[in-house]
Structures are given as C-alpha cells and as structure tokens.
Amino acid sequence: MIEKGIDWWPTDEYTALPVYFPPVLEDAPPDHDFYVVNCRVASTSWGANVGLPWVNEISAQLRGVGNVLMNAKAAKAKGIKDGDEIWIESTTGKIKQKVKLCQGIRPDCLLISGQFGQWAMPVAKETKRASISTLLPISIAWTDKMTGNQQWIVVKAKIYKDK
C-alpha cells in the first residue's frame, strides 16, 4: 500500500498467520479500572425510534435501560449505592448517569444499554440516557483494520460520585 501512496493506513495486521496485537484499551491510565461495555436494546435498535414515547415506555421496563449496570460488591467498595449518580470518565469524555446495582455483571465492568445520545439525533438527548459514544475516541488506533469500522463496544474508564 505504501508503494501506492497510502501511508496513513496501518498494515501491521495484514499477515499470513494470526498475530496478537495488544488492545488499545490497555493504554488507559491505571485509575481507569472499569471496562465500560455497550449492548443493543431490541426495542430501540440503532436509536432510530428512540423519540417515540411508547418505545421509551417499553424500553424503561427492561432491566438497566436508562441506568448503568454495576456489580453490587464493586459499588459497595467504591461507596456507591443503588440509584446514585456517578461520573464515568474515559480519556476522551465523561458522562453522568444513575447506577443500577446487580450481581450478574463482572466486578470490573459497567454496562450501558442502548444507543442513546447521538449527536445527529437530538431527540435521543431528551431521554437523559447514557451513551457510550461520548466515552470512545475517534482515531485510527480505534479502527478495525479489517473492516474499517470504529470500535464501539468497550472502553476503559474511571468512576466517581460528585464531591
């Protein structure tokens, strides 16, 4: 590709045999000790219908939608109670959201359900639901070399309550 003048696209991963490349999220500062993961909610898939009141009403019945899910033991260790508002801060941005405690999530993970708060969809901002988009950097390092897609699934972050 360099011989064609394309020197801006990394080709390290183009090899005949699989090679391990450490994930870019391990470059996060040590105090960013939580993996923030995202999942799609069927009722608001892609966020296209998030402005419909009845869809929001249905979505609110699903566990975790509208909140960030966190392991109860991990929350207790950080002095966080069910329903507390916390800041989730990555190296790129931060969001404030209420926490819903549960046992069914790893102690080092937070789960944000849905695709809410998109810049092009102001109606999504009206839901006051968390969006992982704010926490993710847009850079070539976070781009999948095979598909060219941005990595939108996981990021490392630190969490804290308002002082």
mmCIF file of N, CA and C in Angstrom, residues 24-75:
data_model
loop_
_atom_site.group_PDB
_atom_site.id
_atom_site.type_symbol
_atom_site.label_atom_id
_atom_site.label_comp_id
_atom_site.label_asym_id
_atom_site.label_seq_id
_atom_site.Cartn_x
_atom_site.Cartn_y
_atom_site.Cartn_z
ATOM 1 N N VAL A 24 -5.944 -1.518 22.278
ATOM 2 C CA VAL A 24 -5.621 -0.134 22.597
ATOM 3 C C VAL A 24 -6.207 0.282 23.936
ATOM 4 N N LEU A 25 -7.222 -0.427 24.421
ATOM 5 C CA LEU A 25 -7.784 0.000 25.694
ATOM 6 C C LEU A 25 -6.853 -0.279 26.862
ATOM 7 N N GLU A 26 -5.839 -1.079 26.665
ATOM 8 C CA GLU A 26 -4.878 -1.304 27.740
ATOM 9 C C GLU A 26 -3.930 -0.110 27.897
ATOM 10 N N ASP A 27 -3.999 0.859 26.991
ATOM 11 C CA ASP A 27 -3.182 2.067 27.090
ATOM 12 C C ASP A 27 -3.786 3.088 28.058
ATOM 13 N N ALA A 28 -4.928 2.777 28.632
ATOM 14 C CA ALA A 28 -5.611 3.706 29.544
ATOM 15 C C ALA A 28 -4.811 3.877 30.833
ATOM 16 N N PRO A 29 -4.937 5.038 31.482
ATOM 17 C CA PRO A 29 -4.246 5.262 32.758
ATOM 18 C C PRO A 29 -4.680 4.235 33.810
ATOM 19 N N PRO A 30 -3.831 3.958 34.793
ATOM 20 C CA PRO A 30 -4.144 2.936 35.806
ATOM 21 C C PRO A 30 -5.429 3.195 36.597
ATOM 22 N N ASP A 31 -5.808 4.465 36.787
ATOM 23 C CA ASP A 31 -7.029 4.733 37.554
ATOM 24 C C ASP A 31 -8.300 4.476 36.737
ATOM 25 N N HIS A 32 -8.153 4.197 35.456
ATOM 26 C CA HIS A 32 -9.290 3.806 34.620
ATOM 27 C C HIS A 32 -9.451 2.289 34.769
ATOM 28 N N ASP A 33 -10.094 1.894 35.856
ATOM 29 C CA ASP A 33 -10.105 0.492 36.253
ATOM 30 C C ASP A 33 -11.393 -0.262 35.916
ATOM 31 N N PHE A 34 -12.297 0.354 35.156
ATOM 32 C CA PHE A 34 -13.517 -0.318 34.745
ATOM 33 C C PHE A 34 -13.596 -0.411 33.227
ATOM 34 N N TYR A 35 -14.058 -1.569 32.745
ATOM 35 C CA TYR A 35 -14.372 -1.729 31.335
ATOM 36 C C TYR A 35 -15.836 -1.316 31.175
ATOM 37 N N VAL A 36 -16.084 -0.351 30.326
ATOM 38 C CA VAL A 36 -17.454 0.074 30.052
ATOM 39 C C VAL A 36 -17.859 -0.594 28.748
ATOM 40 N N VAL A 37 -18.884 -1.435 28.826
ATOM 41 C CA VAL A 37 -19.346 -2.166 27.646
ATOM 42 C C VAL A 37 -20.745 -1.697 27.269
ATOM 43 N N ASN A 38 -21.100 -1.961 26.040
ATOM 44 C CA ASN A 38 -22.353 -1.490 25.484
ATOM 45 C C ASN A 38 -23.123 -2.680 24.926
ATOM 46 N N CYS A 39 -24.434 -2.608 24.962
ATOM 47 C CA CYS A 39 -25.252 -3.628 24.310
ATOM 48 C C CYS A 39 -26.421 -2.955 23.609
ATOM 49 N N ARG A 40 -26.965 -3.627 22.652
ATOM 50 C CA ARG A 40 -28.096 -3.097 21.897
ATOM 51 C C ARG A 40 -29.391 -3.553 22.554
ATOM 52 N N VAL A 41 -30.332 -2.639 22.637
ATOM 53 C CA VAL A 41 -31.656 -2.942 23.162
ATOM 54 C C VAL A 41 -32.578 -3.127 21.960
ATOM 55 N N ALA A 42 -33.255 -4.259 21.890
ATOM 56 C CA ALA A 42 -34.064 -4.580 20.707
ATOM 57 C C ALA A 42 -35.128 -3.528 20.415
ATOM 58 N N SER A 43 -35.748 -2.993 21.449
ATOM 59 C CA SER A 43 -36.839 -2.041 21.220
ATOM 60 C C SER A 43 -36.359 -0.702 20.668
ATOM 61 N N THR A 44 -35.084 -0.390 20.849
ATOM 62 C CA THR A 44 -34.539 0.874 20.330
ATOM 63 C C THR A 44 -33.312 0.619 19.455
ATOM 64 N N SER A 45 -33.350 -0.457 18.724
ATOM 65 C CA SER A 45 -32.217 -0.818 17.892
ATOM 66 C C SER A 45 -31.798 0.336 16.995
ATOM 67 N N TRP A 46 -30.518 0.669 17.020
ATOM 68 C CA TRP A 46 -29.893 1.736 16.247
ATOM 69 C C TRP A 46 -30.331 3.130 16.678
ATOM 70 N N GLY A 47 -31.215 3.238 17.646
ATOM 71 C CA GLY A 47 -31.632 4.544 18.137
ATOM 72 C C GLY A 47 -32.569 5.291 17.218
ATOM 73 N N ALA A 48 -32.996 4.678 16.118
ATOM 74 C CA ALA A 48 -33.811 5.377 15.130
ATOM 75 C C ALA A 48 -35.210 5.709 15.640
ATOM 76 N N ASN A 49 -35.717 4.921 16.584
ATOM 77 C CA ASN A 49 -37.079 5.148 17.061
ATOM 78 C C ASN A 49 -37.115 5.607 18.514
ATOM 79 N N VAL A 50 -36.011 6.112 19.005
ATOM 80 C CA VAL A 50 -35.895 6.466 20.415
ATOM 81 C C VAL A 50 -36.760 7.676 20.791
ATOM 82 N N GLY A 51 -37.227 8.415 19.819
ATOM 83 C CA GLY A 51 -38.076 9.563 20.101
ATOM 84 C C GLY A 51 -39.544 9.223 20.286
ATOM 85 N N LEU A 52 -39.907 7.983 20.041
ATOM 86 C CA LEU A 52 -41.307 7.573 20.196
ATOM 87 C C LEU A 52 -41.612 7.303 21.666
ATOM 88 N N PRO A 53 -42.574 8.014 22.247
ATOM 89 C CA PRO A 53 -42.868 7.839 23.680
ATOM 90 C C PRO A 53 -43.187 6.397 24.078
ATOM 91 N N TRP A 54 -43.950 5.689 23.269
ATOM 92 C CA TRP A 54 -44.307 4.322 23.650
ATOM 93 C C TRP A 54 -43.104 3.386 23.595
ATOM 94 N N VAL A 55 -42.158 3.643 22.704
ATOM 95 C CA VAL A 55 -40.929 2.837 22.658
ATOM 96 C C VAL A 55 -40.097 3.095 23.912
ATOM 97 N N ASN A 56 -40.019 4.352 24.337
ATOM 98 C CA ASN A 56 -39.297 4.660 25.572
ATOM 99 C C ASN A 56 -39.966 4.023 26.779
ATOM 100 N N GLU A 57 -41.285 3.979 26.777
ATOM 101 C CA GLU A 57 -42.013 3.351 27.882
ATOM 102 C C GLU A 57 -41.719 1.848 27.938
ATOM 103 N N ILE A 58 -41.714 1.199 26.784
ATOM 104 C CA ILE A 58 -41.382 -0.231 26.723
ATOM 105 C C ILE A 58 -39.940 -0.454 27.160
ATOM 106 N N SER A 59 -39.035 0.364 26.665
ATOM 107 C CA SER A 59 -37.610 0.219 26.997
ATOM 108 C C SER A 59 -37.354 0.399 28.489
ATOM 109 N N ALA A 60 -38.094 1.292 29.117
ATOM 110 C CA ALA A 60 -37.908 1.544 30.551
ATOM 111 C C ALA A 60 -38.247 0.313 31.389
ATOM 112 N N GLN A 61 -38.989 -0.629 30.823
ATOM 113 C CA GLN A 61 -39.339 -1.853 31.540
ATOM 114 C C GLN A 61 -38.215 -2.886 31.500
ATOM 115 N N LEU A 62 -37.222 -2.666 30.662
ATOM 116 C CA LEU A 62 -36.100 -3.590 30.537
ATOM 117 C C LEU A 62 -35.034 -3.253 31.566
ATOM 118 N N ARG A 63 -34.512 -4.254 32.208
ATOM 119 C CA ARG A 63 -33.524 -4.053 33.267
ATOM 120 C C ARG A 63 -32.302 -3.304 32.755
ATOM 121 N N GLY A 64 -31.995 -2.222 33.424
ATOM 122 C CA GLY A 64 -30.778 -1.489 33.117
ATOM 123 C C GLY A 64 -30.928 -0.376 32.107
ATOM 124 N N VAL A 65 -31.958 -0.397 31.290
ATOM 125 C CA VAL A 65 -32.118 0.660 30.291
ATOM 126 C C VAL A 65 -32.399 1.967 31.020
ATOM 127 N N GLY A 66 -31.620 2.973 30.706
ATOM 128 C CA GLY A 66 -31.757 4.270 31.376
ATOM 129 C C GLY A 66 -30.804 4.421 32.543
ATOM 130 N N ASN A 67 -30.159 3.352 32.922
ATOM 131 C CA ASN A 67 -29.169 3.378 34.005
ATOM 132 C C ASN A 67 -27.892 2.704 33.521
ATOM 133 N N VAL A 68 -26.877 2.757 34.348
ATOM 134 C CA VAL A 68 -25.656 1.999 34.101
ATOM 135 C C VAL A 68 -25.664 0.835 35.082
ATOM 136 N N LEU A 69 -25.506 -0.385 34.582
ATOM 137 C CA LEU A 69 -25.478 -1.552 35.456
ATOM 138 C C LEU A 69 -24.076 -1.725 36.035
ATOM 139 N N MET A 70 -24.031 -2.023 37.338
ATOM 140 C CA MET A 70 -22.752 -2.186 38.036
ATOM 141 C C MET A 70 -22.870 -3.311 39.052
ATOM 142 N N ASN A 71 -21.806 -4.037 39.238
ATOM 143 C CA ASN A 71 -21.750 -5.103 40.228
ATOM 144 C C ASN A 71 -21.921 -4.521 41.629
ATOM 145 N N ALA A 72 -22.775 -5.136 42.440
ATOM 146 C CA ALA A 72 -23.097 -4.614 43.770
ATOM 147 C C ALA A 72 -21.878 -4.587 44.697
ATOM 148 N N LYS A 73 -21.044 -5.617 44.658
ATOM 149 C CA LYS A 73 -19.853 -5.642 45.525
ATOM 150 C C LYS A 73 -18.850 -4.565 45.130
ATOM 151 N N ALA A 74 -18.654 -4.385 43.833
ATOM 152 C CA ALA A 74 -17.732 -3.350 43.349
ATOM 153 C C ALA A 74 -18.250 -1.969 43.738
ATOM 154 N N ALA A 75 -19.555 -1.784 43.671
ATOM 155 C CA ALA A 75 -20.154 -0.497 44.042
ATOM 156 C C ALA A 75 -19.963 -0.226 45.529
#
